[in-house]
CSV table of N, CA and C in Angstrom, one decimal:
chain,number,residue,atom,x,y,z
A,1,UNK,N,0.8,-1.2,0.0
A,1,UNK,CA,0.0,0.0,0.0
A,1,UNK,C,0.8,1.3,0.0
A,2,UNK,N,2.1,1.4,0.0
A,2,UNK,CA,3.1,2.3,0.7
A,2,UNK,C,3.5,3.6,-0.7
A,3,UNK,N,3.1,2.3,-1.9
A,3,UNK,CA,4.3,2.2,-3.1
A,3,UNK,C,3.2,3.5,-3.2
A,4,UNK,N,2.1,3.9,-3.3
A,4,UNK,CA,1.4,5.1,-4.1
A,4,UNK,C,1.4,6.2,-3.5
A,5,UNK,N,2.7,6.5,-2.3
A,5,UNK,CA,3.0,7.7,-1.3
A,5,UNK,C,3.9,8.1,-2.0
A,6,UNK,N,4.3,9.5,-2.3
A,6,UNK,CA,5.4,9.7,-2.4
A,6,UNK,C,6.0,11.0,-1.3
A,7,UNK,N,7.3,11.3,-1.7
A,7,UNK,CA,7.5,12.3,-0.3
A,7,UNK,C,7.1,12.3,1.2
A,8,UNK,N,6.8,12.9,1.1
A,8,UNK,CA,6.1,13.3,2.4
A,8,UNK,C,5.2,13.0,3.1
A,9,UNK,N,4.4,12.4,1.9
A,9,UNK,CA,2.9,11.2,2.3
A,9,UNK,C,3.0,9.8,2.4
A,10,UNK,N,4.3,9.3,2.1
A,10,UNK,CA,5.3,8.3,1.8
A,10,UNK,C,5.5,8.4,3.9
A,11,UNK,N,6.6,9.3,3.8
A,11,UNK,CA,7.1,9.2,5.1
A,11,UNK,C,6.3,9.0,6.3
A,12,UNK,N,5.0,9.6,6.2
A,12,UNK,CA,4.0,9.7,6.9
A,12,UNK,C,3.6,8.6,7.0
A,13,UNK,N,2.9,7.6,5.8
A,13,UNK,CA,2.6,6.5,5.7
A,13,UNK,C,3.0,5.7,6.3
A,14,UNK,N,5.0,5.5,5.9
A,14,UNK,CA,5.6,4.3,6.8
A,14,UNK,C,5.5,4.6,8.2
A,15,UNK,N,5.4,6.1,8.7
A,15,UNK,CA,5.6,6.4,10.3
A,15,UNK,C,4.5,5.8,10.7
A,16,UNK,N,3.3,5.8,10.2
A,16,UNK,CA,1.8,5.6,10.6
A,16,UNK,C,2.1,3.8,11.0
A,17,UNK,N,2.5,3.0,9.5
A,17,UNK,CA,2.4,1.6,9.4
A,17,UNK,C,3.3,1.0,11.0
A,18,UNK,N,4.8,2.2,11.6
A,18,UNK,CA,5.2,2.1,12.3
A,18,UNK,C,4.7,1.6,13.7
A,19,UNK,N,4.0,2.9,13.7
A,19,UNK,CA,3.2,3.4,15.5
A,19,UNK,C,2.4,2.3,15.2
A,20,UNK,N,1.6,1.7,13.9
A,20,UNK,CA,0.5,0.6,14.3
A,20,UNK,C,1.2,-1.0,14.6
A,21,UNK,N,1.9,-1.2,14.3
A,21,UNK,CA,2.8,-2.2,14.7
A,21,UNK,C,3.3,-2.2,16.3
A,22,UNK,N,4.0,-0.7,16.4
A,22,UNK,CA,4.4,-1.5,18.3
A,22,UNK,C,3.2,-0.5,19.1
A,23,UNK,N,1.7,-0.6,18.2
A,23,UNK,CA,0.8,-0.4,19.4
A,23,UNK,C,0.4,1.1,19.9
A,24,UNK,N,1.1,2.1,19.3
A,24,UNK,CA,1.1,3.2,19.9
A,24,UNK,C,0.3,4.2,18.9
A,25,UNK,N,-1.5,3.9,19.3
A,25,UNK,CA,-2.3,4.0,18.7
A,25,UNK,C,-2.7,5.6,18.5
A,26,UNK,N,-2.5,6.1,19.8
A,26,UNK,CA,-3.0,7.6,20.1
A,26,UNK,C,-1.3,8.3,19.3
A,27,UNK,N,-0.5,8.5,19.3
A,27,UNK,CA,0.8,8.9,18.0
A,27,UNK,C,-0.4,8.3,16.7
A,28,UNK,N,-0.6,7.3,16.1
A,28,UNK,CA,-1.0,7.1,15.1
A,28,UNK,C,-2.2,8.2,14.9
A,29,UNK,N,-2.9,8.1,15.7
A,29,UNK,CA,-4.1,8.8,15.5
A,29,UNK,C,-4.1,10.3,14.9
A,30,UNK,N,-2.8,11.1,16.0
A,30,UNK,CA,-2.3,12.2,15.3
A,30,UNK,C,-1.9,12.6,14.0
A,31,UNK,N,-1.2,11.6,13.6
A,31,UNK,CA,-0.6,11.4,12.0
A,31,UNK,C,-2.0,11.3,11.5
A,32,UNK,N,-2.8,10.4,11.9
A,32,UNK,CA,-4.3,10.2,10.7
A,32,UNK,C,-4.8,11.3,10.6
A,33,UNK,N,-4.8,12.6,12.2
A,33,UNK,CA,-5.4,13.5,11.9
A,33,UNK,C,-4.8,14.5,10.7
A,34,UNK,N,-3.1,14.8,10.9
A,34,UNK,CA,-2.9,15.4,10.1
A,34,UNK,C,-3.0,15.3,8.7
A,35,UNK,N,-3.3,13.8,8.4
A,35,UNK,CA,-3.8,13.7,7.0
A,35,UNK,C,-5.3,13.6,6.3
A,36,UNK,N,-5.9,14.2,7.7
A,36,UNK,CA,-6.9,14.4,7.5
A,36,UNK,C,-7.7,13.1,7.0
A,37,UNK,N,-7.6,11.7,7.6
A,37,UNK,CA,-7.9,10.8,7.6
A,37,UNK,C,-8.7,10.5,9.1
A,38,UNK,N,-9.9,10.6,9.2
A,38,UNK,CA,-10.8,11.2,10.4
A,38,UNK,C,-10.9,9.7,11.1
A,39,UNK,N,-11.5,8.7,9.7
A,39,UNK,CA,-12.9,7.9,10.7
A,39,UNK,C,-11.3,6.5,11.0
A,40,UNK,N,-10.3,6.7,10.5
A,40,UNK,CA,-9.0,6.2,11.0
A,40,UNK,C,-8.7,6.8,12.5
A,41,UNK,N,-8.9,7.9,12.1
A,41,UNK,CA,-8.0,8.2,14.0
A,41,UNK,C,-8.9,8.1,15.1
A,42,UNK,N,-10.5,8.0,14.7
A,42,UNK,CA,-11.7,7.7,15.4
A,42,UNK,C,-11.1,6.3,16.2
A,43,UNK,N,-10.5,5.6,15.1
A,43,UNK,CA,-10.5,4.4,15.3
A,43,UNK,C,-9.7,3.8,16.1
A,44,UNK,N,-8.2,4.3,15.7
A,44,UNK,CA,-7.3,4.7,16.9
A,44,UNK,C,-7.0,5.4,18.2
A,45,UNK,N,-7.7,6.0,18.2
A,45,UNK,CA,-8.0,6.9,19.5
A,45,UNK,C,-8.8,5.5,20.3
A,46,UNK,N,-9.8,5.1,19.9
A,46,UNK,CA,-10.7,4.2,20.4
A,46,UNK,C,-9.7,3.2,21.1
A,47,UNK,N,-8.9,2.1,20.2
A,47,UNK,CA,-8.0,1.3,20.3
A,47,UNK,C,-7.0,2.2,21.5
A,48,UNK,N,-6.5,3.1,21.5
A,48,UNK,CA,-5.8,3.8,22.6
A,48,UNK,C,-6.6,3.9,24.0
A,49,UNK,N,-7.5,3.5,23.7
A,49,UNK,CA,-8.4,4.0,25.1
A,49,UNK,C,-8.5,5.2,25.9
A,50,UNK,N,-9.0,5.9,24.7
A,50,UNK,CA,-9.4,7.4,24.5
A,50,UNK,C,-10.5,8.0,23.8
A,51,UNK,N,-11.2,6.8,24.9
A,51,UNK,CA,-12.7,7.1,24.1
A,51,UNK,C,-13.0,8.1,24.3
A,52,UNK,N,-13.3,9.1,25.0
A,52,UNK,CA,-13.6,10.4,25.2
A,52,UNK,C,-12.9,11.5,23.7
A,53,UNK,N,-11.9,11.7,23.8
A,53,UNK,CA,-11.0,12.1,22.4
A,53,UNK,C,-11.9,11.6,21.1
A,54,UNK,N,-11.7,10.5,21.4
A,54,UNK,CA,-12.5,10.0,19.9
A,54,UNK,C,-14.2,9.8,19.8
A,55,UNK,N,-14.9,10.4,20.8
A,55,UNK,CA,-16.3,10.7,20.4
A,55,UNK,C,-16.5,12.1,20.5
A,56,UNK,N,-15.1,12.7,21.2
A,56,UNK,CA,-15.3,14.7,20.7
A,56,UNK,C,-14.7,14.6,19.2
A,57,UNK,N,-14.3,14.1,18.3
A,57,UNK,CA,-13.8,14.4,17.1
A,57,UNK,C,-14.7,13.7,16.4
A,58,UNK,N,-15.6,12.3,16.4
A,58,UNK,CA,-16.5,12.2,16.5
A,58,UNK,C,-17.7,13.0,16.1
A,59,UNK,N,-18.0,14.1,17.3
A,59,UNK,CA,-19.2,14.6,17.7
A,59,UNK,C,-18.8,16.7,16.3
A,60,UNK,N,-17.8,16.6,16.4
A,60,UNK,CA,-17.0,18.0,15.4
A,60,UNK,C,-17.4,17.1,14.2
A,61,UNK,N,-17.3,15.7,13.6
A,61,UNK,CA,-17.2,15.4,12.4
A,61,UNK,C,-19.1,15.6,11.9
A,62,UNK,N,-20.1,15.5,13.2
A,62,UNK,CA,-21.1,15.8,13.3
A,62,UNK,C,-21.6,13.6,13.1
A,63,UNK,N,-20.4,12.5,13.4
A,63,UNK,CA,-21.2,11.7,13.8
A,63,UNK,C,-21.8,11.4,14.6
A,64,UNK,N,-23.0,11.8,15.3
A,64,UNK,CA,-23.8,11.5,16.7
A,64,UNK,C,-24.0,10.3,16.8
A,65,UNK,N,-24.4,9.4,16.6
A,65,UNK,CA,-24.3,8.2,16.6
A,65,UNK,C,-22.9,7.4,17.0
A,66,UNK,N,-22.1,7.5,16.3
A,66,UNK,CA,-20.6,7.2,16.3
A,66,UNK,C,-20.2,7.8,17.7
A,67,UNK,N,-20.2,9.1,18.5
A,67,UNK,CA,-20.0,9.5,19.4
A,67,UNK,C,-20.9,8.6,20.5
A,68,UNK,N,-21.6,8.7,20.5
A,68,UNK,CA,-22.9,8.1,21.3
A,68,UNK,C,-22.1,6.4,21.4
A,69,UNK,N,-22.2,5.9,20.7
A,69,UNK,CA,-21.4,4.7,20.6
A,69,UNK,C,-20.2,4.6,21.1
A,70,UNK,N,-19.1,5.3,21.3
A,70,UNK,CA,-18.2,5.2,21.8
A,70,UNK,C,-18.0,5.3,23.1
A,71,UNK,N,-18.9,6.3,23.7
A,71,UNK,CA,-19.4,6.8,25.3
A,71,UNK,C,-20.2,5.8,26.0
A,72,UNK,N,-20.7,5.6,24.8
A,72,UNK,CA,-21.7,4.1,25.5
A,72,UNK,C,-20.5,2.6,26.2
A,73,UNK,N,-19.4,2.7,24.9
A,73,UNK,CA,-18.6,1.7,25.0
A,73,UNK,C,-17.8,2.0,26.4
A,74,UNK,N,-17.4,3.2,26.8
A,74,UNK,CA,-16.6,3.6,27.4
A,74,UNK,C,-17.4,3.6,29.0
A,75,UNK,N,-18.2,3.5,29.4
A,75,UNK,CA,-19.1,3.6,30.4
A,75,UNK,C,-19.8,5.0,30.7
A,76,UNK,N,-19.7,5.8,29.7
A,76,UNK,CA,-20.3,7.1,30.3
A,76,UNK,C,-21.7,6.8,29.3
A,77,UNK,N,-22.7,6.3,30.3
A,77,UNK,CA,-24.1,6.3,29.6
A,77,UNK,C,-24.7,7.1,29.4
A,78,UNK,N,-24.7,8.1,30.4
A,78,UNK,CA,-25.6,9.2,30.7
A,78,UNK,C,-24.8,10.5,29.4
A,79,UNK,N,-23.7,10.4,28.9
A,79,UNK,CA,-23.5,11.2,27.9
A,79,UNK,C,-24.0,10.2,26.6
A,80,UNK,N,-24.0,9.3,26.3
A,80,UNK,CA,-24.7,8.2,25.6
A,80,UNK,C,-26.0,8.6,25.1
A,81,UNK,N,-26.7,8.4,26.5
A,81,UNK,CA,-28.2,8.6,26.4
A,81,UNK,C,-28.4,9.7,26.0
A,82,UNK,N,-28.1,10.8,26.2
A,82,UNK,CA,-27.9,12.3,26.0
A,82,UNK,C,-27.7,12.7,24.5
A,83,UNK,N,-26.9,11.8,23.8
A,83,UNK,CA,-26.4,12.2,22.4
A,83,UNK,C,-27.5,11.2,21.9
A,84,UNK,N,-27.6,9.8,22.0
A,84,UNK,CA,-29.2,9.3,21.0
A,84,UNK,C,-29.9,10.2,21.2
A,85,UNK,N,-30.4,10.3,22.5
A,85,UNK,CA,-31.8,11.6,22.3
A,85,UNK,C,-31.9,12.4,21.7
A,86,UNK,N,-30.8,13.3,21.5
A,86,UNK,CA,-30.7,14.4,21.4
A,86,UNK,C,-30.3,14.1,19.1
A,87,UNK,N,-29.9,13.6,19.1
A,87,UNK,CA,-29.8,12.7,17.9
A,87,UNK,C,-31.4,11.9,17.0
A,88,UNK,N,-32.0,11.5,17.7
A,88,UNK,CA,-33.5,11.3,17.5
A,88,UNK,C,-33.0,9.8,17.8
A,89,UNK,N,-32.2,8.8,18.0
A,89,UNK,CA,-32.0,7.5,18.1
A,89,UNK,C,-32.5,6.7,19.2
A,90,UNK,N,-34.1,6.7,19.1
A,90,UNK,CA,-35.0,6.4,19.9
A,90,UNK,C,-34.5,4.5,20.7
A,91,UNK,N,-34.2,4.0,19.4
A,91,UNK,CA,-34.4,2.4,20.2
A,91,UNK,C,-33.1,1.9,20.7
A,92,UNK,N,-31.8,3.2,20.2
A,92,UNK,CA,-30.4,3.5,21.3
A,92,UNK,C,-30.6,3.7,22.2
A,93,UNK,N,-31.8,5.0,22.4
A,93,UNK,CA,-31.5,5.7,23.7
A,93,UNK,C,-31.9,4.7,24.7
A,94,UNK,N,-33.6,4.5,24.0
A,94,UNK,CA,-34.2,2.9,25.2
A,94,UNK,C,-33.2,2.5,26.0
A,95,UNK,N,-32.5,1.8,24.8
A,95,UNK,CA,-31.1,0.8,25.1
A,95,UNK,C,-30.4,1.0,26.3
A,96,UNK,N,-29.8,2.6,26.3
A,96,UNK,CA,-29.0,3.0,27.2
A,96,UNK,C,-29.5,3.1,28.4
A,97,UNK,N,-31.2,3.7,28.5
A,97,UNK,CA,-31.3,4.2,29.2
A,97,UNK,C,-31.8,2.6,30.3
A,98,UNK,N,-31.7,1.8,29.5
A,98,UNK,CA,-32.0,0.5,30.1
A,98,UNK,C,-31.1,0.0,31.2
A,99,UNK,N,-29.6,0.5,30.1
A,99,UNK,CA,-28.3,-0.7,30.8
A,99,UNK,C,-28.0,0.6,32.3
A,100,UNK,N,-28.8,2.1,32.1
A,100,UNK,CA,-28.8,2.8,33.4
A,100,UNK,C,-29.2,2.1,34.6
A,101,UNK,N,-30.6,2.0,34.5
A,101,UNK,CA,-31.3,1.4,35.4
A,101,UNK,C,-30.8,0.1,36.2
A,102,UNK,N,-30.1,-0.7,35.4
A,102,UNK,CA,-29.6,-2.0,35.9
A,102,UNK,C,-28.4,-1.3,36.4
A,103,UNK,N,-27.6,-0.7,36.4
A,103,UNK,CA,-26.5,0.0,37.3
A,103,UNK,C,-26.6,-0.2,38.3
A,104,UNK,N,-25.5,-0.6,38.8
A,104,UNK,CA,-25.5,-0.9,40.5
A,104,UNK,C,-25.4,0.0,41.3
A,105,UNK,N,-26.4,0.9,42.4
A,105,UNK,CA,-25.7,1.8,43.3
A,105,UNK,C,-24.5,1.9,43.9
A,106,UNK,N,-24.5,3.4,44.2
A,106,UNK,CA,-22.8,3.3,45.1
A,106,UNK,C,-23.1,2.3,46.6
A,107,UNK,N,-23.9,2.6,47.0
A,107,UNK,CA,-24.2,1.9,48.3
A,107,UNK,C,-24.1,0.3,48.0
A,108,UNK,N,-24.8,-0.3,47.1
A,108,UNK,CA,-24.6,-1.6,46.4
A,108,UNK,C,-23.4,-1.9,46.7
A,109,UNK,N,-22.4,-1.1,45.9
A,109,UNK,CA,-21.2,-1.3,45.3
A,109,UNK,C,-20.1,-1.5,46.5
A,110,UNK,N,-20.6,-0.4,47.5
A,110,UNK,CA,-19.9,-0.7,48.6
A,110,UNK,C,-20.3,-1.6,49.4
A,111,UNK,N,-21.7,-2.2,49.7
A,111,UNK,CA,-22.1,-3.2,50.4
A,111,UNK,C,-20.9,-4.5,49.7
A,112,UNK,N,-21.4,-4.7,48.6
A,112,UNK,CA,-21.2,-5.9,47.9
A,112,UNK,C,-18.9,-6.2,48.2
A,113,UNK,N,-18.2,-4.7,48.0
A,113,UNK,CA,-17.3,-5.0,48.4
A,113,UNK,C,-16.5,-5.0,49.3
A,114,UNK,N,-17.5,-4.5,51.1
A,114,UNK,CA,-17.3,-4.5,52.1
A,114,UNK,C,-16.6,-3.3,52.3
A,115,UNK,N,-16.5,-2.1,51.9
A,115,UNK,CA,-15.8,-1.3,51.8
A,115,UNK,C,-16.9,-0.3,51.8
A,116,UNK,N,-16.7,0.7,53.1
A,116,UNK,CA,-17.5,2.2,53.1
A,116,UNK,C,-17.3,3.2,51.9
A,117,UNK,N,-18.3,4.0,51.5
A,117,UNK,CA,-18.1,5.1,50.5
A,117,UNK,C,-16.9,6.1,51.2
A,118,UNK,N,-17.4,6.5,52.4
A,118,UNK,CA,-16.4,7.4,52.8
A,118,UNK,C,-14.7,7.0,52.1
A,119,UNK,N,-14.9,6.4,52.2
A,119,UNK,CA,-12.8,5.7,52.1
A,119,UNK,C,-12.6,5.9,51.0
A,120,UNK,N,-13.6,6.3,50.3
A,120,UNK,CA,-13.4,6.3,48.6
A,120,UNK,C,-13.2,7.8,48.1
A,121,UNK,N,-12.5,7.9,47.7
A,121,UNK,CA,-12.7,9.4,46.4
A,121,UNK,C,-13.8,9.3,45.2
A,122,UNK,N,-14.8,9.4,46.0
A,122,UNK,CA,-16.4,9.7,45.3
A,122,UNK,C,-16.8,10.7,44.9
A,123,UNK,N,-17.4,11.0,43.4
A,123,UNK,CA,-17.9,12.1,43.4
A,123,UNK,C,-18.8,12.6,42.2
A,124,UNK,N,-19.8,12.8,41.7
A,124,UNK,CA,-20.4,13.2,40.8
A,124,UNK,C,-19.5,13.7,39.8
A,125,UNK,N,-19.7,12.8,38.3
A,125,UNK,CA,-19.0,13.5,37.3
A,125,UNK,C,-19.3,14.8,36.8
A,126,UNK,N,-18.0,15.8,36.5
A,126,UNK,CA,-17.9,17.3,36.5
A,126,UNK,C,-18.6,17.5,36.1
A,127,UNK,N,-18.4,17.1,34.7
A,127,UNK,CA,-19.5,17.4,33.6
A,127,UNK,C,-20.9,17.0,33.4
A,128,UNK,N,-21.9,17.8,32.7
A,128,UNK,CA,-22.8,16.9,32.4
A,128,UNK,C,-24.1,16.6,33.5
A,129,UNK,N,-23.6,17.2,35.0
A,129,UNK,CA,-24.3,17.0,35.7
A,129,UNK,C,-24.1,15.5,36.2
A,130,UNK,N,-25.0,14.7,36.0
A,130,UNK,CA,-25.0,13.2,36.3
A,130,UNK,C,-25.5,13.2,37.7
A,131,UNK,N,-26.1,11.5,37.9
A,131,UNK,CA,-27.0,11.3,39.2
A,131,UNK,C,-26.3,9.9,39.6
A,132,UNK,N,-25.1,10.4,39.5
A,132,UNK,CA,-24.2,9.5,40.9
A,132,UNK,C,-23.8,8.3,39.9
A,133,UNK,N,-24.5,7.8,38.5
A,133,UNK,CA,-23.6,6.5,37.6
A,133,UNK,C,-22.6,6.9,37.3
A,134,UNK,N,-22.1,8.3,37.3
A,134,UNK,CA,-19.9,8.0,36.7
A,134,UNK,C,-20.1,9.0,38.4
A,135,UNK,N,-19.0,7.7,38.6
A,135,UNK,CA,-18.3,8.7,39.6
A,135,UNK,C,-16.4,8.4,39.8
A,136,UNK,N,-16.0,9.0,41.0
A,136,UNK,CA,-14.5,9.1,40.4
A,136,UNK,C,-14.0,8.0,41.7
A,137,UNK,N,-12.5,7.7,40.5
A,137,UNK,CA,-12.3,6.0,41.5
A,137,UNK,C,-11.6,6.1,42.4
A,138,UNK,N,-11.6,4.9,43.0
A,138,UNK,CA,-10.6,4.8,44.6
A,138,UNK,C,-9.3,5.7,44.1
A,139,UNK,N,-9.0,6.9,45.1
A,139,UNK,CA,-8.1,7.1,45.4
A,139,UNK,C,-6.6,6.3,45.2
A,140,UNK,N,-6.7,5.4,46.3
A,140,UNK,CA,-5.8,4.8,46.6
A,140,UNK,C,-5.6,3.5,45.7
A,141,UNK,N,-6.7,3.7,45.0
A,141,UNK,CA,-6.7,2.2,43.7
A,141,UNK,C,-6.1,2.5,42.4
A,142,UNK,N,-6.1,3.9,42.3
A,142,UNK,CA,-6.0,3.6,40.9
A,142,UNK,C,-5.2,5.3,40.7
A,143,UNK,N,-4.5,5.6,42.3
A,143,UNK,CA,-3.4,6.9,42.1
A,143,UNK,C,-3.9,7.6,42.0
A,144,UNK,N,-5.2,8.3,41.3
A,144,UNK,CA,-5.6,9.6,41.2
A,144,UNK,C,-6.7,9.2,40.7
A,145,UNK,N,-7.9,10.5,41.0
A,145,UNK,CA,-9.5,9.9,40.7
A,145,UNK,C,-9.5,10.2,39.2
A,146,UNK,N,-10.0,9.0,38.8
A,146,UNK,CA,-10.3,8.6,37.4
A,146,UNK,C,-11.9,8.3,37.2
A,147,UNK,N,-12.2,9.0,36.2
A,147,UNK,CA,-13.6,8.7,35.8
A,147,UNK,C,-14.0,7.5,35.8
A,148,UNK,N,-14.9,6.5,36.5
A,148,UNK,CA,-15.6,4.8,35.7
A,148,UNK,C,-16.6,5.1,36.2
A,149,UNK,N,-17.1,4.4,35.4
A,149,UNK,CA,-18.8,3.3,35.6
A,149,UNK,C,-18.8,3.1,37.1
A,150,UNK,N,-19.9,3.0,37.6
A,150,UNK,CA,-20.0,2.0,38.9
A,150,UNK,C,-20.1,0.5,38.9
A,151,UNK,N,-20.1,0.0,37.9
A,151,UNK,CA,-19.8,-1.2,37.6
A,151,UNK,C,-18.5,-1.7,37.0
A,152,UNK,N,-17.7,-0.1,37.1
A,152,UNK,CA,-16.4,-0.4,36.8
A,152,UNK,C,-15.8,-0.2,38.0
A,153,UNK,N,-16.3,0.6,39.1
A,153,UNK,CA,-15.4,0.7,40.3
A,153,UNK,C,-15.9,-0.8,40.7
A,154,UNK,N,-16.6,-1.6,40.8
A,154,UNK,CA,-17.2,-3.0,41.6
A,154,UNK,C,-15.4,-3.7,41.0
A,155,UNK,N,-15.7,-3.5,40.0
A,155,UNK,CA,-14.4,-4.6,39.3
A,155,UNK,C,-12.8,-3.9,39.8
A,156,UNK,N,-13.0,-3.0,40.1
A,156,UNK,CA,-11.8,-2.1,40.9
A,156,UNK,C,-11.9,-3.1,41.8
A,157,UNK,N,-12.8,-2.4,43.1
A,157,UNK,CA,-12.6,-2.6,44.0
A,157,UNK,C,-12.6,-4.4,44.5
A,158,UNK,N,-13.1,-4.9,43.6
A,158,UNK,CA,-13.4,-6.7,43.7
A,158,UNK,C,-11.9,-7.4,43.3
A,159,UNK,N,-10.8,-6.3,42.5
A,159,UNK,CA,-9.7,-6.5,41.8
A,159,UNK,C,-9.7,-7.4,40.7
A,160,UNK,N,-11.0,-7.0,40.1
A,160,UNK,CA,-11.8,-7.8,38.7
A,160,UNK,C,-10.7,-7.3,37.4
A,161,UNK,N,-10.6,-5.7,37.8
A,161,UNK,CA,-10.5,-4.7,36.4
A,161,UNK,C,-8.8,-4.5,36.4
């Protein structure tokens, strides 16, 4: 595929073929952007586990769907549900608003892994408002509070994830 680069788009190419080989997806991504190769770096960014990145470039390219999908994948439902709706993607939103409800409470989450909320670095995600499904993770689990699911701290805190 290389041979129809030449120059510059040549060098780019093999750098690209490079980063995808030892894995270093979010570098690749950048190169796709500069070449203005979008639903590629969507793709890589994804693969990087940067989902967030890749449903805001995504959401600029104006695919709502595509973003909604990515957020969904990532655990942020409540921005998920937010973009079907607001998108008209009636039997997505259902969808999402379904896998909401089955969400395990924080109290759940701490009964189930014997472990008080207090202990935890808990807290309503920044953005977006939200009603306690993303909140931010153990402290002491994971070095600094990091956005998950509550069904992604259970797997934290159970030493699932």
């Amino acid at each position: 595929g290389l041979v129809f680069y030449r120059g510059r788009d040549r060098r780019e190419a093999e750098q690209l073929a490079a980063l995808l080989r030892l894995g270093r997806y979010e570098e690749a991504a950048d190169v796709a952007l500069r070449r203005e190769r979008y639903e590629e770096a969507i793709d890589y960014l994804v693969r990087a586990q940067k989902g967030a990145r890749a449903a805001q470039l995504a959401l600029k390219l104006g695919q709502s769907r595509k973003a909604a999908e990515i957020f969904e994948q990532t655990g942020d439902l409540t921005t998920a549900l937010q973009i079907f709706e607001s998108a008209g993607i009636a039997d997505r939103a259902r969808d999402v608003r379904e896998k909401l409800e089955r969400e395990p409470t924080l109290d759940e989450v701490a009964a189930e892994t014997g472990l008080a909320t207090g202990r935890m670095c808990l807290a309503p995600r920044a953005q977006g408002g939200g009603d306690g499904e993303i909140v931010r993770g153990a402290r002491w689990s994971l070095g600094s509070c990091t956005t998950v699911s509550r069904t992604g701290l259970r797997g934290i805190l159970k030493g699932t994830l």
